[in-house]
Amino acid sequence: MSLQFTDEEFQSAWRELDEPQLEGGWELFTETMGVKIYRLHDKETGLYEYKIFGVLNTCNAELCAEVYMDLTYRKHWDTYVKELYEKDFSGNKAIYWEVKYPFPMSNRDYVYMRERRDLDVDGRRIWVILARSAPETPCAEKSGVLRVKDYKQSVALESDGGCGTKVFMNYFDNPGGMIPTWLVNWAAKTGVPGFLTDMQKACSSYSNYCQKK
């Protein structure tokens, strides 16, 4: 199955690095550790879509893209991963991801497709990774785990001109069930910057990990 991402989707992701698109109701939600997080209320679900702008100071953009794409390595550094792998589901290649949720809530899992493109934009090197849920994938649901059927994420990475990486992320997911507002807010305000910090550490340890494989 060919992936269903368009050229325009890749273009609109990297353009956010130059000109953040925040018209139409986006509000600054929080700013911490050099990361700005904006959110947009989705009237249909009552949930929020998020855009994140920041810089990873100590790792270059190509390395960030490699670390972000390496699912096996992510299981070593992302403590929220319960299961994560890519496989062929009846001819459709997709990624299965189970995320740990705090007790007493059920874990969530995702089945999604993704695509990475390494772009040359007038001599600028930009890495863009797009992902979205693939509910048509024949992957059986697990007892006690809630399947997230509405998920999308885009990531754009570019050198900051020094040793670091400019990062843009856009994501939305509908985790289903009854999730307290405090947990949703914690995940956005603390979880996202925490993920970027963890990813920065993961980048610094990646060469050692690759040598030990």
mmCIF file of C-alpha atoms in Angstrom:
data_model
loop_
_atom_site.group_PDB
_atom_site.id
_atom_site.type_symbol
_atom_site.label_atom_id
_atom_site.label_comp_id
_atom_site.label_asym_id
_atom_site.label_seq_id
_atom_site.Cartn_x
_atom_site.Cartn_y
_atom_site.Cartn_z
ATOM 1 C CA MET A 1 0.000 0.000 0.000
ATOM 2 C CA SER A 2 1.432 3.373 -0.939
ATOM 3 C CA LEU A 3 1.451 5.892 1.856
ATOM 4 C CA GLN A 4 -1.266 8.470 1.655
ATOM 5 C CA PHE A 5 0.767 11.611 2.317
ATOM 6 C CA THR A 6 0.799 14.400 -0.238
ATOM 7 C CA ASP A 7 3.610 16.715 -1.296
ATOM 8 C CA GLU A 8 1.567 19.603 0.117
ATOM 9 C CA GLU A 9 1.484 17.998 3.576
ATOM 10 C CA PHE A 10 5.277 17.840 3.604
ATOM 11 C CA GLN A 11 5.521 21.422 2.340
ATOM 12 C CA SER A 12 3.142 22.813 4.950
ATOM 13 C CA ALA A 13 5.092 21.066 7.748
ATOM 14 C CA TRP A 14 8.482 22.565 6.912
ATOM 15 C CA ARG A 15 7.014 26.011 6.186
ATOM 16 C CA GLU A 16 6.041 26.250 9.867
ATOM 17 C CA LEU A 17 9.768 26.495 10.669
ATOM 18 C CA ASP A 18 9.809 29.823 8.789
ATOM 19 C CA GLU A 19 6.324 31.161 9.447
ATOM 20 C CA PRO A 20 4.248 29.527 12.182
ATOM 21 C CA GLN A 21 0.626 29.270 11.032
ATOM 22 C CA LEU A 22 -1.317 30.341 14.121
ATOM 23 C CA GLU A 23 -4.382 32.067 12.693
ATOM 24 C CA GLY A 24 -7.849 30.683 13.284
ATOM 25 C CA GLY A 25 -7.909 30.292 17.041
ATOM 26 C CA TRP A 26 -4.465 29.014 18.049
ATOM 27 C CA GLU A 27 -3.485 30.205 21.544
ATOM 28 C CA LEU A 28 -0.160 30.116 23.382
ATOM 29 C CA PHE A 29 -0.656 27.373 25.960
ATOM 30 C CA THR A 30 2.717 27.325 27.691
ATOM 31 C CA GLU A 31 6.357 28.255 27.194
ATOM 32 C CA THR A 32 9.020 26.290 29.015
ATOM 33 C CA MET A 33 12.669 25.350 28.503
ATOM 34 C CA GLY A 34 12.746 27.306 25.228
ATOM 35 C CA VAL A 35 9.742 25.389 23.878
ATOM 36 C CA LYS A 36 6.532 27.189 22.877
ATOM 37 C CA ILE A 37 3.357 25.116 22.808
ATOM 38 C CA TYR A 38 0.222 26.395 21.090
ATOM 39 C CA ARG A 39 -3.163 24.714 21.119
ATOM 40 C CA LEU A 40 -6.365 24.849 19.087
ATOM 41 C CA HIS A 41 -9.706 23.728 20.494
ATOM 42 C CA ASP A 42 -11.421 21.082 18.389
ATOM 43 C CA LYS A 43 -15.154 21.726 18.763
ATOM 44 C CA GLU A 44 -16.153 18.301 17.498
ATOM 45 C CA THR A 45 -14.236 16.327 20.124
ATOM 46 C CA GLY A 46 -13.705 18.965 22.822
ATOM 47 C CA LEU A 47 -9.984 18.112 22.678
ATOM 48 C CA TYR A 48 -6.989 20.182 21.617
ATOM 49 C CA GLU A 49 -4.608 20.001 18.696
ATOM 50 C CA TYR A 50 -1.068 21.156 19.523
ATOM 51 C CA LYS A 51 1.820 22.862 17.741
ATOM 52 C CA ILE A 52 5.270 22.870 19.311
ATOM 53 C CA PHE A 53 8.183 25.110 18.343
ATOM 54 C CA GLY A 54 11.603 24.737 19.931
ATOM 55 C CA VAL A 55 15.303 24.041 19.594
ATOM 56 C CA LEU A 56 17.301 20.985 20.586
ATOM 57 C CA ASN A 57 20.625 22.599 21.407
ATOM 58 C CA THR A 58 22.980 19.650 21.417
ATOM 59 C CA CYS A 59 22.084 17.434 18.451
ATOM 60 C CA ASN A 60 22.051 17.992 14.710
ATOM 61 C CA ALA A 61 18.941 17.633 12.593
ATOM 62 C CA GLU A 62 19.949 14.515 10.675
ATOM 63 C CA LEU A 63 20.763 12.702 13.916
ATOM 64 C CA CYS A 64 17.408 13.808 15.366
ATOM 65 C CA ALA A 65 15.632 12.340 12.340
ATOM 66 C CA GLU A 66 17.528 9.041 12.663
ATOM 67 C CA VAL A 67 16.739 8.767 16.385
ATOM 68 C CA TYR A 68 13.095 9.704 15.834
ATOM 69 C CA MET A 69 12.719 6.987 13.179
ATOM 70 C CA ASP A 70 14.492 4.217 15.122
ATOM 71 C CA LEU A 71 11.664 2.337 16.823
ATOM 72 C CA THR A 72 13.899 -0.265 18.476
ATOM 73 C CA TYR A 73 16.065 2.422 20.050
ATOM 74 C CA ARG A 74 13.008 4.314 21.285
ATOM 75 C CA LYS A 75 12.114 1.331 23.466
ATOM 76 C CA HIS A 76 15.412 1.962 25.294
ATOM 77 C CA TRP A 77 14.871 5.636 26.097
ATOM 78 C CA ASP A 78 11.105 6.336 26.104
ATOM 79 C CA THR A 79 9.726 5.045 29.407
ATOM 80 C CA TYR A 80 6.116 5.332 28.212
ATOM 81 C CA VAL A 81 6.543 2.694 25.499
ATOM 82 C CA LYS A 82 5.061 -0.705 26.323
ATOM 83 C CA GLU A 83 5.289 -2.139 22.798
ATOM 84 C CA LEU A 84 6.525 -0.617 19.545
ATOM 85 C CA TYR A 85 7.255 -2.287 16.224
ATOM 86 C CA GLU A 86 6.652 -2.082 12.492
ATOM 87 C CA LYS A 87 5.194 -5.045 10.655
ATOM 88 C CA ASP A 88 3.278 -6.130 7.593
ATOM 89 C CA PHE A 89 -0.439 -6.455 8.308
ATOM 90 C CA SER A 90 -1.911 -8.410 5.371
ATOM 91 C CA GLY A 91 0.176 -6.462 2.859
ATOM 92 C CA ASN A 92 -0.127 -3.111 4.644
ATOM 93 C CA LYS A 93 2.999 -1.967 6.470
ATOM 94 C CA ALA A 94 2.128 -0.140 9.676
ATOM 95 C CA ILE A 95 3.501 0.630 13.144
ATOM 96 C CA TYR A 96 1.971 -0.745 16.328
ATOM 97 C CA TRP A 97 2.562 1.345 19.474
ATOM 98 C CA GLU A 98 1.236 0.710 22.973
ATOM 99 C CA VAL A 99 1.615 3.573 25.453
ATOM 100 C CA LYS A 100 1.641 3.156 29.236
ATOM 101 C CA TYR A 101 -0.985 5.217 31.074
ATOM 102 C CA PRO A 102 -0.924 5.840 34.826
ATOM 103 C CA PHE A 103 -2.984 3.522 37.040
ATOM 104 C CA PRO A 104 -5.976 3.080 37.118
ATOM 105 C CA MET A 105 -6.416 4.106 33.465
ATOM 106 C CA SER A 106 -6.144 1.669 30.591
ATOM 107 C CA ASN A 107 -3.134 1.797 28.294
ATOM 108 C CA ARG A 108 -3.705 3.174 24.792
ATOM 109 C CA ASP A 109 -2.464 1.711 21.549
ATOM 110 C CA TYR A 110 -2.029 3.086 18.052
ATOM 111 C CA VAL A 111 -1.767 1.569 14.606
ATOM 112 C CA TYR A 112 -0.374 4.134 12.225
ATOM 113 C CA MET A 113 1.609 4.730 9.079
ATOM 114 C CA ARG A 114 4.444 7.183 8.653
ATOM 115 C CA GLU A 115 6.761 8.548 5.996
ATOM 116 C CA ARG A 116 10.016 10.477 6.156
ATOM 117 C CA ARG A 117 11.342 12.739 3.441
ATOM 118 C CA ASP A 118 14.731 14.441 3.426
ATOM 119 C CA LEU A 119 14.141 17.676 1.537
ATOM 120 C CA ASP A 120 16.402 20.155 -0.207
ATOM 121 C CA VAL A 121 14.691 23.552 -0.122
ATOM 122 C CA ASP A 122 16.836 26.085 -1.970
ATOM 123 C CA GLY A 123 19.964 24.545 -0.477
ATOM 124 C CA ARG A 124 18.448 24.084 2.998
ATOM 125 C CA ARG A 125 18.320 20.513 4.300
ATOM 126 C CA ILE A 126 15.049 19.800 6.092
ATOM 127 C CA TRP A 127 13.818 16.482 7.449
ATOM 128 C CA VAL A 128 10.043 15.974 7.616
ATOM 129 C CA ILE A 129 8.276 12.986 9.166
ATOM 130 C CA LEU A 130 4.502 12.569 8.888
ATOM 131 C CA ALA A 131 2.344 10.024 10.703
ATOM 132 C CA ARG A 132 -1.339 9.288 11.024
ATOM 133 C CA SER A 133 -3.579 6.544 12.295
ATOM 134 C CA ALA A 134 -4.451 3.717 9.916
ATOM 135 C CA PRO A 135 -7.712 2.333 11.330
ATOM 136 C CA GLU A 136 -8.234 0.146 8.275
ATOM 137 C CA THR A 137 -5.138 -1.905 9.176
ATOM 138 C CA PRO A 138 -6.149 -5.455 10.204
ATOM 139 C CA CYS A 139 -4.565 -5.395 13.669
ATOM 140 C CA ALA A 140 -6.713 -6.961 16.374
ATOM 141 C CA GLU A 141 -7.485 -4.859 19.439
ATOM 142 C CA LYS A 142 -6.224 -6.082 22.823
ATOM 143 C CA SER A 143 -8.393 -6.693 25.838
ATOM 144 C CA GLY A 144 -7.905 -3.935 28.423
ATOM 145 C CA VAL A 145 -6.176 -1.565 25.977
ATOM 146 C CA LEU A 146 -8.046 1.289 24.264
ATOM 147 C CA ARG A 147 -7.288 1.776 20.560
ATOM 148 C CA VAL A 148 -6.661 5.384 19.474
ATOM 149 C CA LYS A 149 -8.262 5.682 16.057
ATOM 150 C CA ASP A 150 -7.770 9.398 15.434
ATOM 151 C CA TYR A 151 -4.091 10.353 15.557
ATOM 152 C CA LYS A 152 -1.841 12.548 13.453
ATOM 153 C CA GLN A 153 1.609 13.995 13.884
ATOM 154 C CA SER A 154 4.040 15.953 11.754
ATOM 155 C CA VAL A 155 7.636 16.817 12.575
ATOM 156 C CA ALA A 156 10.017 19.145 10.733
ATOM 157 C CA LEU A 157 13.713 19.379 11.636
ATOM 158 C CA GLU A 158 16.393 21.778 10.397
ATOM 159 C CA SER A 159 19.782 22.954 11.598
ATOM 160 C CA ASP A 160 19.629 26.031 13.833
ATOM 161 C CA GLY A 161 22.809 27.281 12.158
ATOM 162 C CA GLY A 162 24.997 25.949 14.965
ATOM 163 C CA CYS A 163 25.170 22.565 16.667
ATOM 164 C CA GLY A 164 21.454 22.278 17.316
ATOM 165 C CA THR A 165 18.134 21.631 15.602
ATOM 166 C CA LYS A 166 15.055 23.757 15.058
ATOM 167 C CA VAL A 167 11.990 21.620 15.705
ATOM 168 C CA PHE A 168 8.347 21.968 14.679
ATOM 169 C CA MET A 169 5.774 19.405 15.801
ATOM 170 C CA ASN A 170 2.034 19.318 15.202
ATOM 171 C CA TYR A 171 -0.106 16.608 16.766
ATOM 172 C CA PHE A 172 -3.599 15.571 17.650
ATOM 173 C CA ASP A 173 -4.944 12.406 19.136
ATOM 174 C CA ASN A 174 -8.245 11.352 20.617
ATOM 175 C CA PRO A 175 -7.363 8.905 23.391
ATOM 176 C CA GLY A 176 -10.973 7.956 24.104
ATOM 177 C CA GLY A 177 -12.357 7.080 27.513
ATOM 178 C CA MET A 178 -12.596 9.501 30.405
ATOM 179 C CA ILE A 179 -9.243 11.218 30.889
ATOM 180 C CA PRO A 180 -9.073 13.880 33.614
ATOM 181 C CA THR A 181 -8.295 17.403 32.422
ATOM 182 C CA TRP A 182 -5.290 17.565 34.757
ATOM 183 C CA LEU A 183 -3.696 14.623 32.951
ATOM 184 C CA VAL A 184 -4.313 16.120 29.522
ATOM 185 C CA ASN A 185 -2.766 19.414 30.666
ATOM 186 C CA TRP A 186 0.157 17.639 32.329
ATOM 187 C CA ALA A 187 0.882 15.663 29.168
ATOM 188 C CA ALA A 188 0.958 18.831 27.067
ATOM 189 C CA LYS A 189 2.770 21.123 29.528
ATOM 190 C CA THR A 190 5.259 18.647 30.982
ATOM 191 C CA GLY A 191 5.196 15.560 28.797
ATOM 192 C CA VAL A 192 6.092 17.291 25.523
ATOM 193 C CA PRO A 193 9.089 19.306 26.816
ATOM 194 C CA GLY A 194 10.110 16.190 28.757
ATOM 195 C CA PHE A 195 9.971 14.138 25.569
ATOM 196 C CA LEU A 196 12.197 16.658 23.773
ATOM 197 C CA THR A 197 14.683 16.607 26.677
ATOM 198 C CA ASP A 198 14.714 12.806 26.632
ATOM 199 C CA MET A 199 15.160 12.814 22.882
ATOM 200 C CA GLN A 200 18.131 15.156 23.199
ATOM 201 C CA LYS A 201 19.731 12.714 25.670
ATOM 202 C CA ALA A 202 18.876 9.849 23.329
ATOM 203 C CA CYS A 203 20.654 11.622 20.463
ATOM 204 C CA SER A 204 23.821 11.994 22.547
ATOM 205 C CA SER A 205 23.814 8.249 23.354
ATOM 206 C CA TYR A 206 22.860 6.990 19.879
ATOM 207 C CA SER A 207 26.354 6.324 18.543
ATOM 208 C CA ASN A 208 27.159 4.172 21.591
ATOM 209 C CA TYR A 209 23.888 2.275 21.133
ATOM 210 C CA CYS A 210 24.645 1.634 17.436
ATOM 211 C CA GLN A 211 28.157 0.388 18.238
ATOM 212 C CA LYS A 212 26.815 -2.115 20.778
ATOM 213 C CA LYS A 213 24.197 -3.559 18.430
#
